[in-house]
Every structure is written in structure tokens, then in C-alpha cells.
């Protein structure tokens, strides 16, 4: 009986107070609490997920979470996502600080410019139309970014000699750069590349070539 009264008391709390309480609970406690009633399952659900890794078709998963966007998500990984799901992911991303995007639809990188607390970004096996598109993405990286890993970035057309971003403002100052291919590094070292690597080699750069 006391347990039932406790659950009823939680359900009667003002929504703002209940949300504040849930934000302070750890995941095991949230999972246990979500089993108490359908109401608590619904309100606990957005607080349980911290990381989501999507591989291949993800439409069903995203549809299942509509209206219940995770509020404490900090990591997102996308691998071989062929559709553009960036708009669907936006409601999840207020607190995301780590992103991994590998292969799939390059348009999903559009979400990156909206991540105001992004610290760690990895891009691998992505094909941009031209270098300018890649540099446009790099120019919009948030100033919070500290680590950048790029592997196997390719371009459908080569406009490497155009100096396409020579007049664009400098973007994030990367402190840790990781890449395994000389081609990836050479693009980042271009004069018109919008990111700053001036601290990378002296702080914690782990650049290597294969």
C-alpha cells in the first residue's frame, strides 16, 4: 500500500518538479521506477537513454520515439544510414557532445552545426560532392569542439585548386586531430581549410599516415 501511495504522490507532482527529480536519478533507478505504472514509464522513458547507435535502416526506431525524445542523450553514432534523418534527430540533441558518422548519407552531417556543446566528432568513409561542401561543414563546427577524427573522406569532383574558402572566417580550434590517411591530412592542412589546427600538434595530436 505504501508503495502505491508513493507512486500516486509522484504522479501528482507538478510536471516541472517531477522532471527535476527524474533528471537527478541514475539509469537503474529510472528503469525500476518506469515499471511502476504506465504514467511513470512514459515520463521516465526520455531520461533513460544516454547513447544511441543506429546502423542501416533506422526509420522504425525513430518513429517509435516520436513524442518521447531522449532528454539526456550525449552520444550519437550513425553507420550506413542511407536516408536523411538529421531533422528527426534534432529534438534529441540538445546535450549531445559526441558524434560518430560513418558511411551512408552525407546529408546527416547537417545535424552537426546545431550541436552547441559538441566536443568529439568522428567522420569516416563519407563522400562529399566537392571540397567546398566539406569545408562548409568544418566552418560551422561549434567552438566547443576539441577532438576531430577524419578517415577516408572522399569527393566526387576535385576542386582542390580553387581556394574555395580563402575568405571565410576561421572555425573551431581543434586540440586533438586523428587521421590515418595522408589524403585526409593534406586537405585539413590547406590554407583555405576553415578549422584551426595551430594547437593540435603541440597538445595531443595523434596524426599518423598509412
CSV table of C-alpha atoms in Angstrom, one decimal:
chain,number,residue,atom,x,y,z
A,1,UNK,CA,0.0,0.0,0.0
A,2,UNK,CA,2.8,2.4,0.9
A,3,UNK,CA,4.4,1.7,-2.5
A,4,UNK,CA,1.1,2.6,-4.3
A,5,UNK,CA,0.8,5.8,-2.2
A,6,UNK,CA,4.4,6.8,-3.2
A,7,UNK,CA,3.6,6.3,-6.9
A,8,UNK,CA,0.4,8.3,-6.6
A,9,UNK,CA,2.4,11.1,-4.9
A,10,UNK,CA,4.9,11.2,-7.7
A,11,UNK,CA,2.2,11.3,-10.3
A,12,UNK,CA,0.5,14.2,-8.5
A,13,UNK,CA,3.7,16.4,-8.6
A,14,UNK,CA,3.9,19.4,-10.9
A,15,UNK,CA,5.5,18.4,-14.2
A,16,UNK,CA,8.4,20.8,-13.7
A,17,UNK,CA,9.2,19.3,-10.2
A,18,UNK,CA,8.9,15.7,-11.5
A,19,UNK,CA,11.2,16.4,-14.4
A,20,UNK,CA,13.8,17.9,-12.0
A,21,UNK,CA,13.6,14.8,-9.8
A,22,UNK,CA,14.0,12.4,-12.8
A,23,UNK,CA,17.0,14.3,-14.1
A,24,UNK,CA,18.8,13.5,-10.8
A,25,UNK,CA,18.2,9.8,-10.9
A,26,UNK,CA,20.6,7.2,-12.3
A,27,UNK,CA,19.6,4.8,-15.1
A,28,UNK,CA,19.0,1.7,-12.9
A,29,UNK,CA,16.6,3.7,-10.7
A,30,UNK,CA,14.8,5.2,-13.7
A,31,UNK,CA,14.3,1.7,-15.1
A,32,UNK,CA,12.9,0.4,-11.9
A,33,UNK,CA,10.6,3.4,-11.5
A,34,UNK,CA,9.4,3.1,-15.0
A,35,UNK,CA,7.9,-0.3,-14.2
A,36,UNK,CA,5.6,1.1,-11.5
A,37,UNK,CA,2.9,2.4,-13.8
A,38,UNK,CA,2.2,3.4,-17.4
A,39,UNK,CA,2.4,7.0,-16.4
A,40,UNK,CA,5.8,6.7,-14.9
A,41,UNK,CA,7.0,4.6,-17.8
A,42,UNK,CA,6.1,7.4,-20.2
A,43,UNK,CA,7.8,10.2,-18.1
A,44,UNK,CA,10.9,8.2,-17.3
A,45,UNK,CA,11.5,7.0,-20.9
A,46,UNK,CA,13.2,10.2,-22.2
A,47,UNK,CA,15.7,10.1,-19.3
A,48,UNK,CA,16.9,6.5,-19.7
A,49,UNK,CA,18.9,6.8,-22.9
A,50,UNK,CA,22.4,8.3,-22.9
A,51,UNK,CA,23.7,7.0,-26.2
A,52,UNK,CA,22.2,5.7,-29.4
A,53,UNK,CA,24.0,3.9,-32.3
A,54,UNK,CA,22.0,3.4,-35.4
A,55,UNK,CA,23.1,1.1,-38.2
A,56,UNK,CA,21.3,0.8,-41.5
A,57,UNK,CA,17.6,1.4,-41.7
A,58,UNK,CA,16.5,3.5,-38.7
A,59,UNK,CA,13.1,4.8,-39.6
A,60,UNK,CA,11.2,2.4,-37.4
A,61,UNK,CA,13.3,3.2,-34.4
A,62,UNK,CA,12.9,6.9,-34.8
A,63,UNK,CA,9.1,6.6,-35.4
A,64,UNK,CA,8.9,4.6,-32.1
A,65,UNK,CA,10.5,7.5,-30.3
A,66,UNK,CA,8.3,10.3,-31.7
A,67,UNK,CA,7.0,12.5,-28.9
A,68,UNK,CA,9.4,10.9,-26.5
A,69,UNK,CA,12.7,12.4,-27.4
A,70,UNK,CA,15.5,11.5,-25.1
A,71,UNK,CA,16.5,14.5,-23.0
A,72,UNK,CA,19.9,13.3,-21.7
A,73,UNK,CA,21.4,11.9,-24.9
A,74,UNK,CA,25.2,12.6,-25.1
A,75,UNK,CA,26.4,10.3,-27.9
A,76,UNK,CA,25.0,9.5,-31.3
A,77,UNK,CA,26.5,7.1,-33.8
A,78,UNK,CA,25.3,6.7,-37.4
A,79,UNK,CA,26.6,3.9,-39.7
A,80,UNK,CA,25.3,3.2,-43.2
A,81,UNK,CA,22.2,5.3,-42.7
A,82,UNK,CA,21.2,5.9,-46.3
A,83,UNK,CA,18.3,8.2,-45.6
A,84,UNK,CA,18.5,11.7,-44.3
A,85,UNK,CA,17.4,11.5,-40.7
A,86,UNK,CA,19.1,14.7,-39.4
A,87,UNK,CA,15.8,16.6,-38.9
A,88,UNK,CA,14.3,13.7,-36.9
A,89,UNK,CA,17.4,13.6,-34.6
A,90,UNK,CA,17.4,17.3,-33.8
A,91,UNK,CA,14.9,17.0,-30.8
A,92,UNK,CA,17.3,14.5,-29.2
A,93,UNK,CA,20.5,16.6,-29.5
A,94,UNK,CA,20.4,19.5,-27.1
A,95,UNK,CA,23.1,17.8,-24.9
A,96,UNK,CA,24.9,15.7,-27.4
A,97,UNK,CA,28.7,16.1,-27.1
A,98,UNK,CA,30.0,13.1,-29.1
A,99,UNK,CA,29.1,12.2,-32.7
A,100,UNK,CA,30.2,9.4,-35.0
A,101,UNK,CA,29.1,9.3,-38.6
A,102,UNK,CA,30.4,6.6,-40.9
A,103,UNK,CA,29.4,5.9,-44.5
A,104,UNK,CA,25.8,6.4,-45.6
A,105,UNK,CA,24.1,9.7,-46.5
A,106,UNK,CA,26.4,12.7,-46.1
A,107,UNK,CA,23.4,14.9,-45.5
A,108,UNK,CA,23.2,13.6,-42.0
A,109,UNK,CA,26.2,15.7,-41.2
A,110,UNK,CA,23.9,18.7,-41.3
A,111,UNK,CA,22.9,18.0,-37.7
A,112,UNK,CA,26.5,18.8,-36.6
A,113,UNK,CA,26.1,22.6,-36.9
A,114,UNK,CA,23.2,22.6,-34.4
A,115,UNK,CA,25.2,20.8,-31.7
A,116,UNK,CA,26.2,23.7,-29.4
A,117,UNK,CA,28.1,21.5,-26.9
A,118,UNK,CA,29.8,19.2,-29.4
A,119,UNK,CA,33.3,18.1,-28.1
A,120,UNK,CA,34.2,15.0,-30.0
A,121,UNK,CA,33.5,14.3,-33.7
A,122,UNK,CA,34.4,11.4,-36.0
A,123,UNK,CA,33.7,11.4,-39.7
A,124,UNK,CA,34.7,8.3,-41.7
A,125,UNK,CA,34.1,6.9,-45.2
A,126,UNK,CA,31.9,9.8,-46.3
A,127,UNK,CA,31.8,11.2,-49.9
A,128,UNK,CA,31.1,14.9,-50.3
A,129,UNK,CA,30.3,16.4,-53.7
A,130,UNK,CA,33.2,18.8,-53.7
A,131,UNK,CA,35.8,20.0,-51.2
A,132,UNK,CA,33.7,23.2,-50.7
A,133,UNK,CA,30.9,21.1,-49.2
A,134,UNK,CA,33.3,19.5,-46.7
A,135,UNK,CA,34.8,22.9,-45.8
A,136,UNK,CA,31.3,24.4,-45.3
A,137,UNK,CA,30.7,21.7,-42.7
A,138,UNK,CA,34.0,22.3,-41.0
A,139,UNK,CA,33.4,26.1,-41.0
A,140,UNK,CA,30.2,25.5,-39.0
A,141,UNK,CA,31.7,23.3,-36.3
A,142,UNK,CA,30.9,24.8,-32.8
A,143,UNK,CA,33.7,26.4,-30.8
A,144,UNK,CA,33.3,23.7,-28.1
A,145,UNK,CA,34.8,21.1,-30.4
A,146,UNK,CA,38.1,19.7,-29.0
A,147,UNK,CA,38.7,16.4,-30.9
A,148,UNK,CA,38.3,15.7,-34.6
A,149,UNK,CA,38.8,12.4,-36.3
A,150,UNK,CA,38.5,12.0,-40.1
A,151,UNK,CA,39.1,8.8,-42.0
A,152,UNK,CA,38.6,8.1,-45.7
A,153,UNK,CA,36.9,11.4,-46.7
A,154,UNK,CA,36.3,11.4,-50.5
A,155,UNK,CA,35.0,13.9,-53.1
A,156,UNK,CA,33.0,13.2,-56.3
A,157,UNK,CA,34.7,16.1,-58.1
A,158,UNK,CA,38.1,17.6,-57.4
A,159,UNK,CA,38.1,21.4,-57.0
A,160,UNK,CA,41.2,21.4,-54.8
A,161,UNK,CA,42.8,24.2,-56.6
A,162,UNK,CA,40.0,26.8,-56.3
A,163,UNK,CA,40.8,28.1,-52.9
A,164,UNK,CA,37.1,27.9,-52.1
A,165,UNK,CA,37.3,29.0,-48.5
A,166,UNK,CA,40.1,31.5,-48.5
A,167,UNK,CA,37.8,34.4,-47.4
A,168,UNK,CA,35.8,32.5,-44.8
A,169,UNK,CA,36.2,33.1,-41.1
A,170,UNK,CA,38.2,30.5,-39.2
A,171,UNK,CA,36.1,28.0,-37.3
A,172,UNK,CA,36.8,25.7,-34.3
A,173,UNK,CA,40.3,25.4,-32.9
A,174,UNK,CA,40.9,21.6,-32.8
A,175,UNK,CA,43.2,20.4,-30.0
A,176,UNK,CA,43.2,16.7,-30.9
A,177,UNK,CA,43.3,15.6,-34.5
A,178,UNK,CA,43.2,11.9,-35.6
A,179,UNK,CA,43.6,10.6,-39.1
A,180,UNK,CA,45.2,7.6,-40.7
A,181,UNK,CA,45.4,8.7,-44.3
A,182,UNK,CA,47.8,11.3,-45.8
A,183,UNK,CA,45.0,12.5,-48.2
A,184,UNK,CA,42.7,13.4,-45.2
A,185,UNK,CA,45.5,15.3,-43.5
A,186,UNK,CA,46.6,17.2,-46.7
A,187,UNK,CA,43.0,18.6,-47.1
A,188,UNK,CA,42.9,19.8,-43.5
A,189,UNK,CA,46.3,21.5,-43.9
A,190,UNK,CA,45.2,23.6,-46.9
A,191,UNK,CA,45.4,27.3,-46.4
A,192,UNK,CA,41.7,27.7,-47.1
A,193,UNK,CA,40.6,25.0,-44.6
A,194,UNK,CA,38.3,26.8,-42.1
A,195,UNK,CA,39.4,24.9,-39.0
A,196,UNK,CA,42.4,25.9,-36.9
A,197,UNK,CA,45.0,23.3,-36.1
A,198,UNK,CA,47.5,25.6,-34.6
A,199,UNK,CA,47.3,23.9,-31.2
A,200,UNK,CA,46.8,20.3,-32.4
A,201,UNK,CA,50.4,19.3,-32.9
A,202,UNK,CA,51.6,20.7,-29.6
A,203,UNK,CA,48.8,19.5,-27.4
A,204,UNK,CA,47.6,16.0,-28.2
A,205,UNK,CA,47.7,15.3,-31.9
A,206,UNK,CA,47.7,11.6,-32.9
A,207,UNK,CA,48.1,12.0,-36.6
A,208,UNK,CA,49.6,9.0,-38.4
A,209,UNK,CA,49.9,8.1,-42.1
A,210,UNK,CA,49.4,4.7,-43.7
